[in-house]
Coordinates of C-alpha atoms and ligand atoms in Angstrom, one line a residue:
M1 CA 0.0 0.0 0.0
N2 CA 1.2 3.5 -0.7
A3 CA 0.1 6.8 0.8
A4 CA -2.7 7.4 -1.7
Q5 CA -4.1 3.8 -1.3
L6 CA -4.0 4.3 2.5
E7 CA -6.1 7.5 2.1
S8 CA -8.8 5.6 0.3
A9 CA -8.6 2.6 2.7
V10 CA -9.3 4.8 5.7
G11 CA -11.9 6.9 3.9
S12 CA -14.7 5.1 5.7
L13 CA -13.4 6.5 9.0
R14 CA -14.2 10.1 7.9
D15 CA -17.4 10.1 9.9
S16 CA -15.4 9.7 13.1
R17 CA -13.1 12.3 14.5
L18 CA -9.5 10.8 14.5
I19 CA -7.3 11.8 17.4
V20 CA -3.7 10.7 17.5
V21 CA -1.8 10.9 20.8
A22 CA 2.0 10.7 20.7
N23 CA 4.8 12.1 22.8
R24 CA 6.6 13.5 19.7
E25 CA 4.9 16.1 17.4
P26 CA 4.8 15.8 13.6
Y27 CA 5.8 19.5 13.1
I28 CA 8.1 21.3 15.4
H29 CA 8.8 25.1 15.3
V30 CA 12.3 26.2 16.1
R31 CA 14.0 29.5 16.1
K32 CA 16.6 30.2 13.4
T33 CA 19.6 32.0 14.9
R34 CA 22.9 33.5 13.8
P35 CA 25.8 34.8 15.9
A36 CA 24.8 38.3 17.3
K37 CA 26.6 41.3 15.8
G38 CA 29.5 43.0 17.7
V39 CA 32.8 41.6 19.0
I40 CA 31.6 41.3 22.7
N41 CA 28.5 39.4 21.7
W42 CA 30.6 37.2 19.4
L43 CA 33.1 36.5 22.2
R44 CA 30.3 35.5 24.6
G45 CA 28.8 33.3 21.9
R46 CA 25.5 35.2 21.9
K47 CA 23.0 34.5 19.1
E48 CA 20.1 36.5 17.6
T49 CA 16.9 35.1 16.2
I50 CA 16.4 35.7 12.5
G51 CA 13.1 33.8 12.1
V52 CA 11.2 30.6 12.9
E53 CA 11.3 27.5 10.9
C54 CA 9.0 24.5 10.8
L55 CA 10.7 21.1 10.8
R56 CA 9.4 17.6 10.3
P57 CA 11.1 15.1 12.5
A58 CA 12.5 12.1 10.6
S59 CA 10.4 9.6 12.4
G60 CA 8.7 6.5 11.1
L61 CA 5.6 7.3 13.1
V62 CA 5.2 10.7 11.5
T63 CA 5.7 9.3 8.0
A64 CA 2.9 6.8 8.6
L65 CA 0.4 8.9 10.4
D66 CA 0.7 12.3 8.7
P67 CA -0.9 11.1 5.4
V68 CA -3.8 9.5 7.5
M69 CA -4.3 12.8 9.3
R70 CA -4.2 14.8 6.1
A71 CA -6.9 12.5 4.6
C72 CA -9.2 12.2 7.7
G73 CA -8.5 15.6 9.4
G74 CA -8.7 15.5 13.1
T75 CA -6.2 16.3 15.9
W76 CA -2.7 15.1 16.8
I77 CA -1.9 15.7 20.5
A78 CA 1.8 15.8 21.4
H79 CA 4.3 17.4 23.8
G80 CA 5.2 20.8 22.4
S81 CA 9.0 20.6 22.6
G82 CA 10.2 23.1 20.0
N83 CA 11.6 26.4 21.3
A84 CA 9.2 28.4 19.0
D85 CA 6.2 26.1 19.5
R86 CA 4.4 28.4 21.8
E87 CA 4.6 31.5 19.7
T88 CA 3.3 29.6 16.6
A89 CA 0.2 28.1 18.4
D90 CA -3.0 29.7 19.8
A91 CA -3.8 30.1 23.5
R92 CA -4.8 26.4 23.7
G93 CA -1.7 25.2 22.0
R94 CA -3.4 24.5 18.7
V95 CA -1.8 25.0 15.2
K96 CA -3.1 24.0 11.8
V97 CA -0.7 21.7 9.9
P98 CA 1.0 21.0 7.5
P99 CA 2.0 24.6 7.1
D100 CA 1.7 24.5 3.3
K101 CA -1.7 22.8 3.2
P102 CA -3.4 23.0 6.6
S103 CA -5.6 19.9 6.9
Y104 CA -5.5 18.8 10.5
T105 CA -4.8 20.3 14.0
L106 CA -1.7 19.8 16.0
R107 CA -2.5 20.4 19.7
R108 CA 0.6 20.9 21.8
I109 CA 0.7 20.1 25.5
W110 CA 3.1 22.2 27.5
L111 CA 5.1 20.3 30.1
S112 CA 6.9 21.9 33.0
P113 CA 10.5 20.8 33.5
E114 CA 9.4 18.6 36.5
E115 CA 6.7 16.9 34.4
E116 CA 9.1 16.3 31.5
Q117 CA 11.8 15.0 33.9
G118 CA 9.4 12.6 35.8
Y119 CA 7.2 11.4 32.9
Y120 CA 9.5 11.3 29.9
Y121 CA 13.0 10.8 31.3
G122 CA 12.1 9.1 34.5
L123 CA 9.1 6.8 34.2
A124 CA 9.1 6.3 30.4
N125 CA 12.8 6.1 29.7
N126 CA 14.4 5.1 33.0
A127 CA 11.8 2.6 34.1
L128 CA 9.5 1.3 31.2
W129 CA 12.2 1.3 28.5
P130 CA 14.6 -1.0 30.3
L131 CA 11.8 -3.0 31.8
C132 CA 10.4 -3.9 28.4
H133 CA 13.7 -4.4 26.6
I134 CA 15.4 -6.7 29.1
A135 CA 18.9 -5.7 27.9
Y136 CA 20.4 -6.1 31.3
A137 CA 19.9 -2.5 32.3
R138 CA 18.1 -2.3 35.6
P139 CA 14.9 -0.3 35.5
E140 CA 14.8 2.6 38.0
F141 CA 11.5 3.0 39.8
A142 CA 11.0 6.3 41.6
E143 CA 7.7 7.2 43.2
S144 CA 8.1 10.9 42.1
D145 CA 8.5 9.8 38.5
W146 CA 5.4 7.7 38.7
Q147 CA 3.4 10.6 40.1
Q148 CA 4.5 12.8 37.1
Y149 CA 3.7 10.0 34.7
V150 CA 0.1 9.7 36.1
R151 CA -0.3 13.5 36.0
V152 CA 0.9 13.9 32.4
N153 CA -1.2 10.9 31.3
R154 CA -4.2 12.6 32.9
R155 CA -3.4 15.9 31.3
F156 CA -3.1 14.4 27.8
A157 CA -6.4 12.4 28.5
D158 CA -8.1 15.7 29.4
A159 CA -7.0 17.2 26.2
V160 CA -8.3 14.1 24.3
I161 CA -11.7 14.4 26.0
E162 CA -11.8 18.1 25.1
E163 CA -11.0 17.4 21.5
V164 CA -13.5 14.6 21.1
K165 CA -16.5 16.9 21.8
D166 CA -19.8 15.3 21.0
T167 CA -18.8 13.4 17.8
P168 CA -17.9 9.7 17.4
A169 CA -14.2 9.4 17.6
I170 CA -11.3 7.0 17.3
V171 CA -8.4 7.8 19.6
F172 CA -5.1 6.2 18.4
V173 CA -2.5 6.3 21.2
Q174 CA 1.2 5.7 20.6
D175 CA 3.7 3.9 22.8
Y176 CA 4.9 3.4 26.3
H177 CA 4.6 7.1 27.3
F178 CA 0.8 6.6 27.6
A179 CA 0.0 3.4 29.4
L180 CA -2.7 5.0 31.7
L181 CA -4.4 7.3 29.2
P182 CA -6.6 4.8 27.5
R183 CA -8.4 4.0 30.8
F184 CA -8.8 7.7 31.7
V185 CA -10.4 8.3 28.3
K186 CA -12.6 5.2 28.4
E187 CA -13.9 6.1 31.9
A188 CA -14.9 9.5 30.7
R189 CA -16.1 8.5 27.3
P190 CA -17.1 4.8 27.0
D191 CA -18.6 5.5 23.5
V192 CA -15.2 6.5 22.0
T193 CA -13.0 3.8 20.3
V194 CA -9.5 3.7 21.9
C195 CA -6.6 1.8 20.4
Q196 CA -2.9 1.8 21.1
F197 CA 0.2 0.7 19.5
W198 CA 3.1 -0.3 21.8
H199 CA 6.2 0.3 19.7
I200 CA 8.6 -1.6 22.0
P201 CA 8.7 -5.2 23.2
W202 CA 6.5 -6.5 25.9
P203 CA 8.5 -8.7 28.4
N204 CA 7.5 -12.0 29.9
R205 CA 5.5 -12.0 33.1
E206 CA 8.4 -12.7 35.4
A207 CA 10.4 -9.7 34.1
F208 CA 7.3 -7.5 34.3
R209 CA 6.5 -8.5 37.9
V210 CA 9.3 -6.2 39.3
C211 CA 7.4 -3.1 38.3
P212 CA 5.8 -1.6 41.4
W213 CA 2.9 -0.1 39.4
G214 CA 2.3 -3.2 37.2
E215 CA -1.3 -3.5 38.1
Q216 CA -2.1 0.1 37.3
I217 CA -0.3 -0.1 34.0
L218 CA -2.2 -3.2 32.9
H219 CA -5.5 -1.7 34.1
G220 CA -4.7 1.5 32.1
L221 CA -3.8 -0.5 28.9
L222 CA -7.0 -2.5 29.2
G223 CA -8.9 0.7 28.7
N224 CA -8.1 0.2 25.0
D225 CA -10.5 -1.6 22.6
L226 CA -7.5 -2.7 20.6
L227 CA -3.9 -3.0 21.7
G228 CA -1.2 -3.7 19.0
F229 CA 2.3 -5.0 19.3
H230 CA 4.9 -5.7 16.5
V231 CA 4.9 -9.5 16.8
Q232 CA 2.7 -12.3 18.1
Y233 CA 5.3 -13.2 20.7
H234 CA 4.8 -9.8 22.5
C235 CA 1.0 -10.3 22.3
N236 CA 1.5 -13.6 24.0
N237 CA 3.7 -12.1 26.7
F238 CA 1.1 -9.4 27.3
M239 CA -1.7 -11.9 27.6
S240 CA 0.1 -14.1 30.1
T241 CA 1.2 -11.1 32.1
V242 CA -2.4 -10.1 32.5
D243 CA -3.5 -13.8 33.1
R244 CA -1.2 -14.2 36.0
G245 CA -1.2 -10.6 37.4
L246 CA -4.8 -9.3 37.2
E247 CA -8.4 -10.2 37.7
A248 CA -9.5 -10.6 34.1
R249 CA -10.7 -13.2 31.7
V250 CA -8.0 -14.0 29.1
D251 CA -9.5 -15.5 25.9
Y252 CA -6.7 -17.1 24.0
E253 CA -8.9 -18.2 21.2
H254 CA -9.9 -14.7 20.1
F255 CA -6.9 -12.9 21.6
A256 CA -9.0 -10.8 23.9
V257 CA -8.8 -9.8 27.5
W258 CA -12.1 -9.2 29.3
R259 CA -12.2 -6.8 32.3
G260 CA -15.2 -5.0 33.7
G261 CA -17.5 -6.6 31.1
R262 CA -15.7 -5.3 28.0
P263 CA -12.9 -6.7 25.8
T264 CA -9.5 -5.5 24.7
Y265 CA -8.3 -7.2 21.6
I266 CA -4.6 -8.0 21.4
K267 CA -3.1 -8.2 17.9
P268 CA 0.2 -8.0 16.1
F269 CA 0.8 -5.2 13.5
P270 CA 4.4 -5.3 12.3
I271 CA 5.4 -1.7 11.6
S272 CA 7.4 -0.8 8.5
I273 CA 8.7 2.1 6.4
D274 CA 7.8 4.0 3.2
P275 CA 10.1 2.3 0.7
S276 CA 9.6 5.1 -1.8
L277 CA 11.6 7.4 0.4
W278 CA 14.7 5.2 0.2
K279 CA 14.8 4.6 -3.6
A280 CA 18.1 4.8 -5.3
P281 CA 18.9 7.2 -8.1
A282 CA 17.4 5.7 -11.3
K283 CA 20.6 6.0 -13.4
T284 CA 23.5 3.6 -12.7
A285 CA 25.9 6.4 -13.4
D286 CA 24.4 8.6 -10.7
L287 CA 24.5 5.7 -8.2
A288 CA 28.2 5.1 -9.0
A289 CA 28.9 8.9 -8.5
E290 CA 27.0 8.9 -5.2
T291 CA 28.9 5.9 -3.9
K292 CA 32.2 7.4 -5.0
A293 CA 31.4 10.6 -3.1
V294 CA 30.5 8.8 0.1
R295 CA 33.7 6.7 -0.1
Q296 CA 35.8 9.8 -0.8
S297 CA 34.2 11.7 2.2
L298 CA 35.3 8.8 4.4
G299 CA 38.8 8.7 2.9
L300 CA 38.3 5.2 1.6
S301 CA 40.2 3.7 -1.3
D302 CA 39.2 0.1 -2.1
E303 CA 38.3 -1.1 1.5
K304 CA 35.0 -2.9 2.0
L305 CA 32.5 -0.8 4.0
I306 CA 30.4 -2.0 6.9
C307 CA 27.9 0.5 8.3
G308 CA 25.9 0.7 11.5
V309 CA 23.2 3.4 11.9
D310 CA 21.5 3.7 15.3
R311 CA 20.2 6.0 18.0
L312 CA 22.9 6.0 20.8
D313 CA 20.9 3.6 22.9
Y314 CA 22.1 0.7 25.1
T315 CA 19.5 -1.6 23.6
K316 CA 21.2 -1.4 20.1
G317 CA 24.2 -3.5 21.0
I318 CA 26.8 -1.1 19.6
P319 CA 29.7 -2.1 21.9
D320 CA 28.9 -5.7 21.0
R321 CA 29.2 -5.1 17.3
L322 CA 32.4 -3.2 17.7
K323 CA 33.8 -6.1 19.8
A324 CA 32.7 -8.6 17.1
F325 CA 34.4 -6.5 14.5
G326 CA 37.6 -6.4 16.6
R327 CA 37.4 -10.1 17.0
M328 CA 37.1 -10.6 13.3
L329 CA 40.2 -8.6 12.8
D330 CA 42.0 -10.8 15.4
T331 CA 41.0 -14.0 13.7
H332 CA 41.1 -13.0 10.1
A333 CA 44.3 -11.0 9.7
E334 CA 43.6 -10.9 5.9
W335 CA 41.2 -8.0 6.6
S336 CA 43.9 -5.8 7.9
G337 CA 43.7 -2.6 5.9
R338 CA 40.9 -3.9 3.7
V339 CA 37.7 -3.1 5.7
V340 CA 36.3 -0.1 7.5
M341 CA 33.3 0.0 9.9
L342 CA 31.4 3.3 9.8
Q343 CA 29.3 3.7 13.0
I344 CA 26.7 6.6 12.9
G345 CA 25.2 7.3 16.3
A346 CA 22.4 9.8 16.7
P347 CA 22.5 11.4 20.1
S348 CA 19.5 10.4 22.2
R349 CA 18.1 11.0 25.7
D350 CA 21.5 12.3 26.8
H351 CA 20.2 13.8 30.1
L352 CA 20.2 10.2 31.4
A353 CA 23.2 8.7 33.1
R354 CA 22.7 5.4 31.4
Y355 CA 23.0 7.1 28.0
Q356 CA 26.1 9.0 29.0
Q357 CA 27.7 5.8 30.1
L358 CA 26.8 4.1 26.8
K359 CA 28.4 7.0 24.9
A360 CA 31.6 6.6 26.9
E361 CA 31.6 2.8 26.4
V362 CA 31.1 3.2 22.6
E363 CA 34.0 5.7 22.5
S364 CA 36.3 3.3 24.4
C365 CA 35.3 0.3 22.2
V366 CA 36.1 2.4 19.1
E367 CA 39.4 3.4 20.6
A368 CA 40.2 -0.2 21.6
V369 CA 39.7 -1.5 18.0
N370 CA 41.5 1.4 16.4
S371 CA 44.5 1.3 18.7
K372 CA 44.9 -2.4 18.5
H373 CA 44.4 -2.8 14.7
G374 CA 44.9 0.6 13.1
T375 CA 48.0 1.4 11.1
D376 CA 49.5 4.7 9.9
T377 CA 47.4 4.5 6.8
W378 CA 44.3 2.7 8.0
Q379 CA 41.7 3.4 10.7
P380 CA 39.3 0.4 11.0
V381 CA 36.4 2.2 12.8
I382 CA 35.1 5.6 11.8
Y383 CA 32.7 6.9 14.4
K384 CA 30.2 9.7 13.8
P385 CA 28.2 10.5 16.9
E386 CA 25.9 13.1 15.3
H387 CA 22.5 13.5 13.7
H388 CA 22.4 12.7 9.9
S389 CA 19.6 13.5 7.6
P390 CA 17.6 10.6 6.0
E391 CA 19.2 11.6 2.6
Q392 CA 22.8 11.3 4.1
I393 CA 21.9 7.9 5.6
A394 CA 20.4 6.6 2.4
R395 CA 23.7 7.4 0.6
V396 CA 25.6 5.5 3.3
Y397 CA 23.3 2.5 3.0
R398 CA 23.8 2.4 -0.8
A399 CA 27.6 2.7 -0.6
A400 CA 28.0 0.0 2.1
D401 CA 28.8 -3.7 1.5
V402 CA 27.3 -4.8 4.8
C403 CA 24.8 -3.2 7.2
V404 CA 24.9 -4.4 10.8
V405 CA 21.9 -4.2 13.2
S406 CA 22.9 -5.9 16.5
S407 CA 20.2 -4.9 18.9
L408 CA 20.1 -6.8 22.2
H409 CA 16.4 -6.5 21.9
D410 CA 14.2 -4.4 19.6
G411 CA 10.5 -4.2 19.0
M412 CA 11.0 -4.1 15.2
N413 CA 14.1 -2.1 14.0
L414 CA 13.5 0.0 11.0
V415 CA 17.1 0.5 10.0
A416 CA 17.1 -3.1 8.7
K417 CA 14.1 -2.3 6.5
E418 CA 15.5 1.0 5.3
F419 CA 18.8 -0.7 4.2
I420 CA 16.8 -3.3 2.2
A421 CA 14.6 -0.6 0.6
A422 CA 17.7 1.4 -0.3
R423 CA 19.3 -1.5 -2.2
G424 CA 17.6 -1.4 -5.6
D425 CA 20.9 -2.8 -7.0
E426 CA 20.2 -6.0 -5.1
R427 CA 23.6 -6.0 -3.6
G428 CA 24.8 -5.6 0.0
V429 CA 24.3 -7.9 3.0
L430 CA 22.2 -7.3 6.1
V431 CA 23.6 -8.8 9.3
L432 CA 20.7 -8.7 11.7
S433 CA 20.2 -9.6 15.4
E434 CA 17.9 -12.4 16.0
F435 CA 16.4 -10.4 18.9
T436 CA 14.7 -7.8 16.7
G437 CA 11.1 -8.0 15.5
A438 CA 12.5 -7.5 12.0
A439 CA 14.3 -10.8 12.1
R440 CA 11.0 -12.6 12.0
E441 CA 10.2 -11.0 8.6
L442 CA 13.6 -10.8 7.1
E443 CA 14.6 -14.4 7.3
A444 CA 17.1 -14.0 4.4
A445 CA 19.3 -11.7 6.5
V446 CA 22.5 -13.2 8.1
Q447 CA 21.1 -13.6 11.6
V448 CA 23.3 -13.2 14.6
N449 CA 23.2 -13.4 18.4
P450 CA 25.0 -10.2 19.4
Y451 CA 26.0 -11.8 22.8
A452 CA 28.0 -14.5 21.0
V453 CA 31.0 -12.5 20.0
D454 CA 33.0 -15.3 18.2
A455 CA 30.1 -16.5 16.1
F456 CA 29.1 -12.8 15.4
A457 CA 32.7 -12.2 14.2
E458 CA 32.5 -15.2 11.9
S459 CA 29.2 -13.9 10.5
L460 CA 30.7 -10.5 9.7
H461 CA 33.5 -12.3 7.8
G462 CA 30.9 -14.5 6.0
A463 CA 28.9 -11.4 5.0
L464 CA 32.1 -9.7 3.6
V465 CA 32.9 -12.6 1.4
M466 CA 29.4 -13.5 0.3
P467 CA 29.2 -14.1 -3.5
A468 CA 27.2 -11.6 -5.5
D469 CA 24.5 -14.1 -6.6
E470 CA 23.8 -15.1 -3.0
Q471 CA 23.6 -11.4 -2.0
R472 CA 21.1 -10.9 -4.9
R473 CA 19.0 -13.9 -3.9
R474 CA 18.7 -12.8 -0.3
M475 CA 18.2 -9.2 -1.1
R476 CA 15.4 -10.0 -3.6
S477 CA 13.4 -12.0 -1.1
M478 CA 13.7 -9.3 1.6
R479 CA 12.9 -6.5 -0.9
E480 CA 9.7 -8.3 -1.8
R481 CA 8.7 -8.4 1.8
V482 CA 9.5 -4.7 2.5
G483 CA 7.9 -3.6 -0.7
S484 CA 4.7 -5.3 0.0
H485 CA 4.4 -4.6 3.7
T486 CA 4.8 -0.8 4.0
V487 CA 4.1 1.5 6.9
F488 CA 0.9 2.4 5.1
D489 CA -0.2 -1.2 5.3
W490 CA 0.5 -1.0 9.1
A491 CA -1.5 2.1 9.6
G492 CA -4.3 0.9 7.3
A493 CA -4.6 -2.5 9.1
L494 CA -4.7 -0.9 12.5
L495 CA -7.2 1.8 11.7
Q496 CA -9.5 -0.5 9.8
A497 CA -9.5 -2.9 12.8
A498 CA -10.3 0.0 15.1
G499 CA -13.1 1.1 12.6
R500 CA -14.5 -2.5 12.8
M501 CA -14.6 -2.3 16.6
E502 CA -16.4 1.0 16.4
V503 CA -19.1 -0.7 14.4
M504 CA -19.3 -3.7 16.7
R505 CA -19.9 -1.7 19.9
Ligands
G6P1 C1 11.6 4.5 20.1 C2 10.2 4.7 20.7 C3 9.6 6.0 20.1 C4 10.5 7.1 20.3 C5 11.9 6.8 19.6 C6 12.9 7.9 19.7 O1 11.5 4.1 18.7 O2 9.4 3.6 20.5 O3 8.4 6.3 20.8 O4 10.0 8.3 19.7 O5 12.4 5.6 20.2 O6 13.1 8.3 21.1 P1 12.7 9.7 21.7 O7 12.8 9.4 23.2 O8 13.7 10.6 21.2 O9 11.3 10.1 21.3

């Protein structure tokens, strides 16, 4: 499905008001600045504002839901986090978007520093994120964070209720930032259809039990009519967590949980990307020129190129991949001077100690490989810990011989799918952690256990020497899957299922 087909598929929902709730906003207003005039100002690093610009975050979620919102109208409720967000919205935080063709409303919620700290950094990212990923990072549970999480969920729910007004509505909630909101909305408006997509894994019952507010979280989520996860395995984990932790009837035949006389359906909806955004240049000559430019910018001559593209997050297994690369150089001396690993790391959540530690750990792993194996003329790892545009990333994907995704645990992982979509030349090898949701769809990837360093190192070597016809065979089958299961199929399936529930009630 493409964007236009999605528009017509969800056309039947036009009678209902569509309300999306997500922590991140689809359009963000930021001030454009330049160094202030005058030597003193310049010395003090002062800046002056020269205007406001509207940016669209490079997020899979925005790509998927923006076309739906354009087609159906409605309201997207999000945390207003841009430094010019207030001045571009009305007194209630509302602004019409997209700026060039206003067709739906973005409603921004303003959070105090204490709310943002407790709800976003604290409970969402220091407690729920490690709890659900089980990547051997201990979740931190602070009562004050929980209080802010409850408060912010309540504030967003109040905004939803205000936006629903007296019309039928479908409320589509995103992710682990809002586990309590569905119940708050359902209690106030039982007539409204509430569905949620949980973008991260759901752990097994034993792992979830440590959460002090487990019952409240499950009760909140069961306010949904429909709750989606990426894969069936996470649905099963959720159902057994409820079965053993809460008074509820769990119906394994229909994948529903009954509580308080009404059901919540639990279903898998594997998320994807918009492959058209990752298409290679049509002409072979342009592609060759692009690859040459990327390789030149990295100072490569004829070395093989392995790439890694991640948010700097401890669930992504970046140290593990660097160690495996180092091990490969230990055991296969023939690669000395003949291969380079480019690691791109987008800074993320860097107020949190765990993320600062990860940054330091990655730096030391890079240093360890480079100092052990590097020579005067060859640096095995090039590390770029900075934001890159999707266009820059696409060029890297196309220039690489191998792309490595080595998450310790990941709900889906879209980098894997982007790399596949970018390789219209049917070349390149995807090395993919078996602990990603993507591994279940992309069976033709070279699958690895990132914890098993020796086997991982051997797989990297195998990927580098894979014959062209085998690359093509694997790439073809994975491109077929990514081409036929797009992010628009994901959004369409979810919203159509929500629409059916609206009719059933
Ligand atoms: C994951 C989450 C998203 C989140 C993204 C980036 O993919 O599932 O909800 O938006 O990470 O993290 P951030 O904290 O910067 O929004």
